[in-house]
C-alpha positions in Angstrom: -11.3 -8.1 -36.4 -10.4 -8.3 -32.9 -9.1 -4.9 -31.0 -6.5 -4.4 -28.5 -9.3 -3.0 -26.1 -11.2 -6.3 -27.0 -8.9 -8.9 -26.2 -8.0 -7.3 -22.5 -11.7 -7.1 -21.9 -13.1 -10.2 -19.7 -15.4 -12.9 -20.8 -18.2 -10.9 -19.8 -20.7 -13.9 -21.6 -19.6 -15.9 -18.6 -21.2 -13.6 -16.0 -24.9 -13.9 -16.5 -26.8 -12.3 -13.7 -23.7 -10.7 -13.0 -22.2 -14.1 -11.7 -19.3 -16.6 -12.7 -19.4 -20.0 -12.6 -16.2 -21.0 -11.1 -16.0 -24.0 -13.8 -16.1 -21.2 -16.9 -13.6 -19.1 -14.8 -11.4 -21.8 -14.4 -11.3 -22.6 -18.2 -10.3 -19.2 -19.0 -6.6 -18.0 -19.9 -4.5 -16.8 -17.0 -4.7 -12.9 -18.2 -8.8 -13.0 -18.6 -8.7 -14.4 -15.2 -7.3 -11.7 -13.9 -8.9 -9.2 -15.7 -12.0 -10.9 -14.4 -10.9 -11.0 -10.6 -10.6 -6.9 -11.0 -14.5 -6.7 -11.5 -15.3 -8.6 -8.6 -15.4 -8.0 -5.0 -12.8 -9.1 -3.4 -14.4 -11.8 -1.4 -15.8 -13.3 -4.4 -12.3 -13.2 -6.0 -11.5 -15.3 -3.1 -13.8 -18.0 -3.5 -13.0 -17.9 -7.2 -9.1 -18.2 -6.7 -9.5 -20.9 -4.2 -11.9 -23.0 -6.3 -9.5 -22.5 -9.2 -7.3 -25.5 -10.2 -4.1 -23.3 -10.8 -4.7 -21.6 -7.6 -1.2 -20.7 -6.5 0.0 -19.9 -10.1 -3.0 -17.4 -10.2 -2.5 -15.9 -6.5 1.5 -15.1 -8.0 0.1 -13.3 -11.1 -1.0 -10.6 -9.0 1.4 -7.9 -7.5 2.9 -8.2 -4.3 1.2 -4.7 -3.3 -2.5 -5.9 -5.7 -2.6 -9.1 -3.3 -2.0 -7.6 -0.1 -4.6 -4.6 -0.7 -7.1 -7.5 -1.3 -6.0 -9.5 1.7 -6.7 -6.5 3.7 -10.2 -6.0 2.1 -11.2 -9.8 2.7 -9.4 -9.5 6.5 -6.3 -11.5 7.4 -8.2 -13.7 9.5 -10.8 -14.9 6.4 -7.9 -14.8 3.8 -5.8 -17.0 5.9 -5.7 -19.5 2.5 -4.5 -16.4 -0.3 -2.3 -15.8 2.2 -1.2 -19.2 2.5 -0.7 -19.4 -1.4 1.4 -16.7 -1.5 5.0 -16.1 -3.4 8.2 -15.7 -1.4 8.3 -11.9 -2.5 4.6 -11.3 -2.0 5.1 -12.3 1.6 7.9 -10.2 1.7 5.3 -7.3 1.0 3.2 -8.5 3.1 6.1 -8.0 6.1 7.7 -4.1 4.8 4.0 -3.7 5.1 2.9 -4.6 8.2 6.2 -4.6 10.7 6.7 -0.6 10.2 5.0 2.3 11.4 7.0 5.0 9.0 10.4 4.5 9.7 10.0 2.1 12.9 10.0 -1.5 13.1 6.9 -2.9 15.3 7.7 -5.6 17.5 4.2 -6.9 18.3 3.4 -6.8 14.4 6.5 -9.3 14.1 5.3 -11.5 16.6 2.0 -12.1 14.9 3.6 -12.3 11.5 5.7 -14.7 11.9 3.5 -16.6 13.4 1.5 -16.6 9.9 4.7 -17.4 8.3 4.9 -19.9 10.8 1.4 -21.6 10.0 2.2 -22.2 6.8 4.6 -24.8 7.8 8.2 -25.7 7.1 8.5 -26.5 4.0 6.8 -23.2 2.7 9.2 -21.1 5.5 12.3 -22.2 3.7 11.2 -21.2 0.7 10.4 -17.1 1.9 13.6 -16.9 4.7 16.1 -16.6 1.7 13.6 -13.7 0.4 13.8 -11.8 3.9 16.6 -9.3 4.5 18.8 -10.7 7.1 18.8 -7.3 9.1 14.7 -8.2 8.9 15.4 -11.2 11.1 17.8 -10.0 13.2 15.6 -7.2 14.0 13.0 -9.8 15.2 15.3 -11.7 17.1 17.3 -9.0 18.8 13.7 -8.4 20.5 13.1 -11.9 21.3 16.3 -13.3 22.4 20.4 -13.1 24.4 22.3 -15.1 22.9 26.0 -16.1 25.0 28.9 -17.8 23.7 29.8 -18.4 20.1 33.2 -18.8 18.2 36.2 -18.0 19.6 35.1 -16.8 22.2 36.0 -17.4 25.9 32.7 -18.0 27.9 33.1 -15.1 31.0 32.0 -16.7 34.3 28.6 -14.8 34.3 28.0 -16.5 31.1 28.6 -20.2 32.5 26.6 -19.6 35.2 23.7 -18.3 33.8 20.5 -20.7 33.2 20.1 -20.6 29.4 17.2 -21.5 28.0 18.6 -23.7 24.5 21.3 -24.0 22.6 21.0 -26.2 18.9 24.9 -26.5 19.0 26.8 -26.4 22.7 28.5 -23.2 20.9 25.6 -20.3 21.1 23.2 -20.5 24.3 19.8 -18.7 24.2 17.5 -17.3 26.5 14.1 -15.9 25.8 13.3 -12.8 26.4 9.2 -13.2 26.2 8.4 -16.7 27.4 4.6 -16.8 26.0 6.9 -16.2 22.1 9.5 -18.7 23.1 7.5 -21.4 21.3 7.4 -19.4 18.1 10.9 -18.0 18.3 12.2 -21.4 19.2 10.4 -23.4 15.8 11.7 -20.3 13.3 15.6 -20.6 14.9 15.5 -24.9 14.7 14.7 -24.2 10.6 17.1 -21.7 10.7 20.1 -23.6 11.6 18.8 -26.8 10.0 18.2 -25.3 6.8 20.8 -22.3 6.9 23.5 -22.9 8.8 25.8 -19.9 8.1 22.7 -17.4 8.1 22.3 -19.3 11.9 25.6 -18.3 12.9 25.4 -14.8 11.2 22.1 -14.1 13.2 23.8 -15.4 16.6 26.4 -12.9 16.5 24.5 -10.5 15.0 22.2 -10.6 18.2 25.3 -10.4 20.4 27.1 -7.5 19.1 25.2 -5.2 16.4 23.5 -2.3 17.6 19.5 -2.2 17.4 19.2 1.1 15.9 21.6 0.6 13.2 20.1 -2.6 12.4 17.1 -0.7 12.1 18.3 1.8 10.0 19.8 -0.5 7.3 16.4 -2.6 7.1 14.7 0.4 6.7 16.3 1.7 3.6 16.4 -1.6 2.5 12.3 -1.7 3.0 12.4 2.0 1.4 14.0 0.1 -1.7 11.6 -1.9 -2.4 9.0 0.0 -2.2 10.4 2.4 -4.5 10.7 -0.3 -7.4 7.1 -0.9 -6.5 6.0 2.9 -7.1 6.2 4.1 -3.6 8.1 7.6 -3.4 10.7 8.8 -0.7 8.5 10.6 1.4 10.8 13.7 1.0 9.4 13.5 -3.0 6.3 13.2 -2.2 6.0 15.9 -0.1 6.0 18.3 -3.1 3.4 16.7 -4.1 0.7 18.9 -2.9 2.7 21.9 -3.6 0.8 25.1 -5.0 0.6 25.7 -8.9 -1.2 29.2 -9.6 -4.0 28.4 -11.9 -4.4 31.8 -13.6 -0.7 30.9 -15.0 -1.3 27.1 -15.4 -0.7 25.9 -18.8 -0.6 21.9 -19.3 2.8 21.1 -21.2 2.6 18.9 -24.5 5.7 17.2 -23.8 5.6 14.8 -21.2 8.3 11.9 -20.9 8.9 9.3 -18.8 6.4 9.2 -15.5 7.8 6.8 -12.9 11.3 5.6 -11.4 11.3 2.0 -11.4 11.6 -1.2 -14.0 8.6 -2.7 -12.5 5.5 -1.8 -14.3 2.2 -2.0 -12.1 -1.3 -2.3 -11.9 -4.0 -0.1 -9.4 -3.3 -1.6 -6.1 -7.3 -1.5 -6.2 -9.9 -1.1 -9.2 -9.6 1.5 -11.3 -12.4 3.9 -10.7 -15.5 3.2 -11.9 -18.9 5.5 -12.8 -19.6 8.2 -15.4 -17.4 11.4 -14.7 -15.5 13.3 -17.1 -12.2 11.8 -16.0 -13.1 8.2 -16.4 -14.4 9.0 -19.9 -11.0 10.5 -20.8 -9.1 7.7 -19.2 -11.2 5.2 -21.0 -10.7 7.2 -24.6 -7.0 6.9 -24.0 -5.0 4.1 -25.7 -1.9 3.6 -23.4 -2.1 1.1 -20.3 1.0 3.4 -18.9 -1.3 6.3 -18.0 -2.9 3.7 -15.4 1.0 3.3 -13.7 1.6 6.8 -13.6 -1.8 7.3 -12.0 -0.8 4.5 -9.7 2.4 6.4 -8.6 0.5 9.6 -8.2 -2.0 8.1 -6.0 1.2 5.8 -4.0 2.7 9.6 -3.9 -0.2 10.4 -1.7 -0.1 8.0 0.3 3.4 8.7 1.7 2.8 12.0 1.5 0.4 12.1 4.2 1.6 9.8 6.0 -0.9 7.5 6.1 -0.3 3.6 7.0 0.8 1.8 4.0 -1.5 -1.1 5.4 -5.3 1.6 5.8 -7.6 0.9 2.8 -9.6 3.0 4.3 -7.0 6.0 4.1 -6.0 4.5 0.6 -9.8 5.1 -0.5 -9.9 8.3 0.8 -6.9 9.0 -1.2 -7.3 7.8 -4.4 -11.0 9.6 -4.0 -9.1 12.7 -3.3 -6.8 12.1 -6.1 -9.4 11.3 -8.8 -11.4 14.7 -7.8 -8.7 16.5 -7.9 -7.8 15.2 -11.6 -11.3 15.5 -12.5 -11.3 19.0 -11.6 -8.4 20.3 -13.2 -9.7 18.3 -16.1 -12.9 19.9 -16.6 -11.5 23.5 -15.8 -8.7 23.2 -18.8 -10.9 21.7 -21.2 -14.2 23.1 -21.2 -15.8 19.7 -20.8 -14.1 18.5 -24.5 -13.3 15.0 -24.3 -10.6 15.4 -26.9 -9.4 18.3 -25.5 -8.8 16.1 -22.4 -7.3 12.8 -23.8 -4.6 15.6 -25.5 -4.1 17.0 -22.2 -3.4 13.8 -20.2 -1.3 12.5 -22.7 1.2 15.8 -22.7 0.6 17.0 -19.2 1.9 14.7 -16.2 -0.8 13.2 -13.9 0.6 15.1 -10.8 0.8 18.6 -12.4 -2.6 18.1 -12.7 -3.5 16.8 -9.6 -1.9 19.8 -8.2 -3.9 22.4 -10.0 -6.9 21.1 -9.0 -6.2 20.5 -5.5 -4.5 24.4 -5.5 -7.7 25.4 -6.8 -9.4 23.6 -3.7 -6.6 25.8 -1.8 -8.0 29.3 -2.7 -11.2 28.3 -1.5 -9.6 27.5 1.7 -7.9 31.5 1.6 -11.3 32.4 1.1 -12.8 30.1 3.6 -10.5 31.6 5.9 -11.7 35.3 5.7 -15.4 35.0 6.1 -17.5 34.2 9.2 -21.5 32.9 9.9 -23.1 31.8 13.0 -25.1 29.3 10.9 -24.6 26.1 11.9 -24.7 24.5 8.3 -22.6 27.6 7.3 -19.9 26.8 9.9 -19.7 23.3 9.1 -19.3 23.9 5.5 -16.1 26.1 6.7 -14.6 23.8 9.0 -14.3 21.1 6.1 -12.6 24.0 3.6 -10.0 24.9 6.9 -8.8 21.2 7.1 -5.5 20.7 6.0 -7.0 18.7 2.7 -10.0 20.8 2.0 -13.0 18.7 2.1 -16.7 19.6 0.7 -19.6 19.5 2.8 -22.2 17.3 2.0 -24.9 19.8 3.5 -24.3 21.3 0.0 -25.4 18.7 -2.2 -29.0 18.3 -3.6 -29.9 16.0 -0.8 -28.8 18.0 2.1 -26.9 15.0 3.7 -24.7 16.1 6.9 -21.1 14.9 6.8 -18.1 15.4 4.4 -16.7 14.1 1.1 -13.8 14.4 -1.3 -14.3 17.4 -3.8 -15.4 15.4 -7.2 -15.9 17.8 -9.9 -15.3 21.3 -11.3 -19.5 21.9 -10.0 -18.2 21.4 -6.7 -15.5 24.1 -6.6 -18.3 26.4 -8.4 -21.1 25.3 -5.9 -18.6 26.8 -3.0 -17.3 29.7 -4.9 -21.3 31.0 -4.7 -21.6 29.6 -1.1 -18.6 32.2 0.1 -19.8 35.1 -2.3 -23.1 34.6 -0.3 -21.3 34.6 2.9 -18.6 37.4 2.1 -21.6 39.6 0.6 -23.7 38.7 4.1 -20.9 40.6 6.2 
């Protein structure tokens, strides 16, 4: 008899050598595909998509925010085809992503975007423009272009002189604002007001009359809509996110209902942790694919809590590293090491409770940090990784010796510097 656990797994007897023929892959059903891809490295998932008969049907099976993440692993430049192959609303991702630093729309960002979109030729730009928020374009253009005239209006003599660049209808004239983009801007406005005449018209005026910043504003929280059906928080949510829990009073709850605020249910933007500590063993013992979306939210919730580019794998590593410690360590402390003990606690305890007693944990090593003193260099350095603002262990602590920093991991970390300040506090 075949589990549930079983049929999710991938066709592992088509990896021999730890390698897939892209033939067998091809033959498999769409779900074991994907399963599949989420053991590979993202490079190879490339080659294997691409190879793939059903390419763009598979590239659309991901999620918008699953695709990008491996876009940004392969680089834009190399993934130029996924990119190419992707939905409407996965390109639409792709743009909240990358046209926004926080709350600001990014001009040059825009420029190169569009150019993508661009690249991928007509027929494929008609298809995403009715996707794209039209405060989105207007935003673009209101950097890129004037626009005079338009209806019923009376062209003012500074208007009929001036030396427009175009017009596609003797009724709106245009003049570019960057030459080297006029090219660019030019091609995107022609399908505009080919394809979409009214949305043409709508931009025109737009461009004459609405106010940049409140453009901005209303494609913003449309942007912040989005990503909220897609697990990201308001950033004003997750900032109680690394709130302080006493753990001398912490008791994990029984009880828990729903986890996250959206219909959408979604997948690790990157693969689940791998290796052999205590809280992938738990993870793994527990029955319920929806513990993987709240942890998903809870490591999203980071994210905006810090800060931290949407668009950084490398501070999304860092975070889901920092997030998985922390869960470990809370973990370990509430449950003696019982794997039981721990499936019962993740299933009636939220994720993020939990995350927050073990990162307040790594907190009152940071009060302690705070009150001792060594002129030893190692000693020192050790310190100035509990002081920063997300306490970090020092890797001259571990067996090896190494020099550097690291995320706190497990319960023997927060034990290993408890004895490290004792020494220190006693030394003084």
């Amino acid at each position: 008899m075949t589990s549930d656990n079983d049929r999710h797994k991938p066709a592992l007897s088509l990896l021999p050598g730890g390698k897939c023929d892209a033939r067998d892959f091809a033959s498999l059903p769409l779900d074991r595909k994907l399963a599949m891809l989420h053991t590979l490295p993202a490079r190879r998932n490339m080659e294997l998509i691409l190879d793939d008969p059903a390419a763009a049907a598979l590239v659309h099976a991901f999620q918008p925010q699953e695709l990008y993440w491996l876009v940004e692993e392969i680089g834009f430049t190399d993934a130029q085809e996924l990119i190419t192959l992707a939905s409407p609303d996965q390109c639409r991702f792709f743009l909240d992503m990358e046209l926004w630093d926080k709350e600001t729309f990014v001009p040059d960002k825009a420029w190169e975007w569009f150019g993508h979109l661009l690249e991928m030729g007509e027929e494929r730009i008609v298809e995403i423009i009715p996707e794209l928020d039209h405060e989105l374009l207007l935003l673009f253009l209101k950097q890129a272009i004037t626009v005079g005239g338009g209806t019923g209006d009376l062209i003012n003599d500074e208007e009929r002189l001036f030396e427009w660049d175009h017009t596609f209808d003797e009724l709106y004239f245009i003049s570019y604002r960057e030459p080297r983009h006029a090219q660019l801007v030019g091609a995107l406005l022609d399908i505009i007001y080919r394809h979409y005449h009214d949305l043409y018209r709508e931009l025109m005026e737009g461009v004459k009359h609405e106010l940049f910043s409140e453009v901005e504003e209303l494609a913003g929280q449309f942007r912040s809509g989005r990503l909220a059906d897609l697990g990201f928080p308001d950033p004003l949510e997750a900032a109680a996110l690394y709130a302080y829990l006493n753990p001398a009073t912490f008791s994990p709850a029984t009880d828990k209902g729903d986890v996250i605020p959206t219909e959408a249910e979604q997948g690790l933007p990157v693969p689940r942790k791998s290796g052999d500590s205590f809280l992938v063993r738990v993870l793994d013992g527990v029955a319920n694919e929806g513990i993987y979306q709240e942890l998903n939210y809870l490591v999203n919730t980071a994210l905006v809590a810090e800060g931290a580019p949407l668009s950084d794998v490398a501070a999304l590593q860092s975070v889901m590293e920092r997030v998985y410690g922390c869960l470990n360590i809370a973990l370990e402390d509430l449950s003696g090491g019982n794997e039981g003990t721990g499936r019962e606690i993740v299933t009636g305890e939220y994720l993020k409770r939990l995350f927050q007693l073990g990162f307040s944990m790594l907190l009152d090593l940071q009060r302690q940090a705070a009150e001792v003193r060594s002129d030893n260099y190692a000693a020192n350095k050790a310190l100035k990784g509990l002081k920063a603002t997300c306490p970090r262990f020092y890797r001259g602590l571990d067996p090896d010796h190494a020099d550097g920093y690291r995320e706190f991991r497990a319960l023997a970390d927060v034990q290993t510097v408890r004895e490290f300040l004792q020494i220190l506090a006693g030394a003084h």
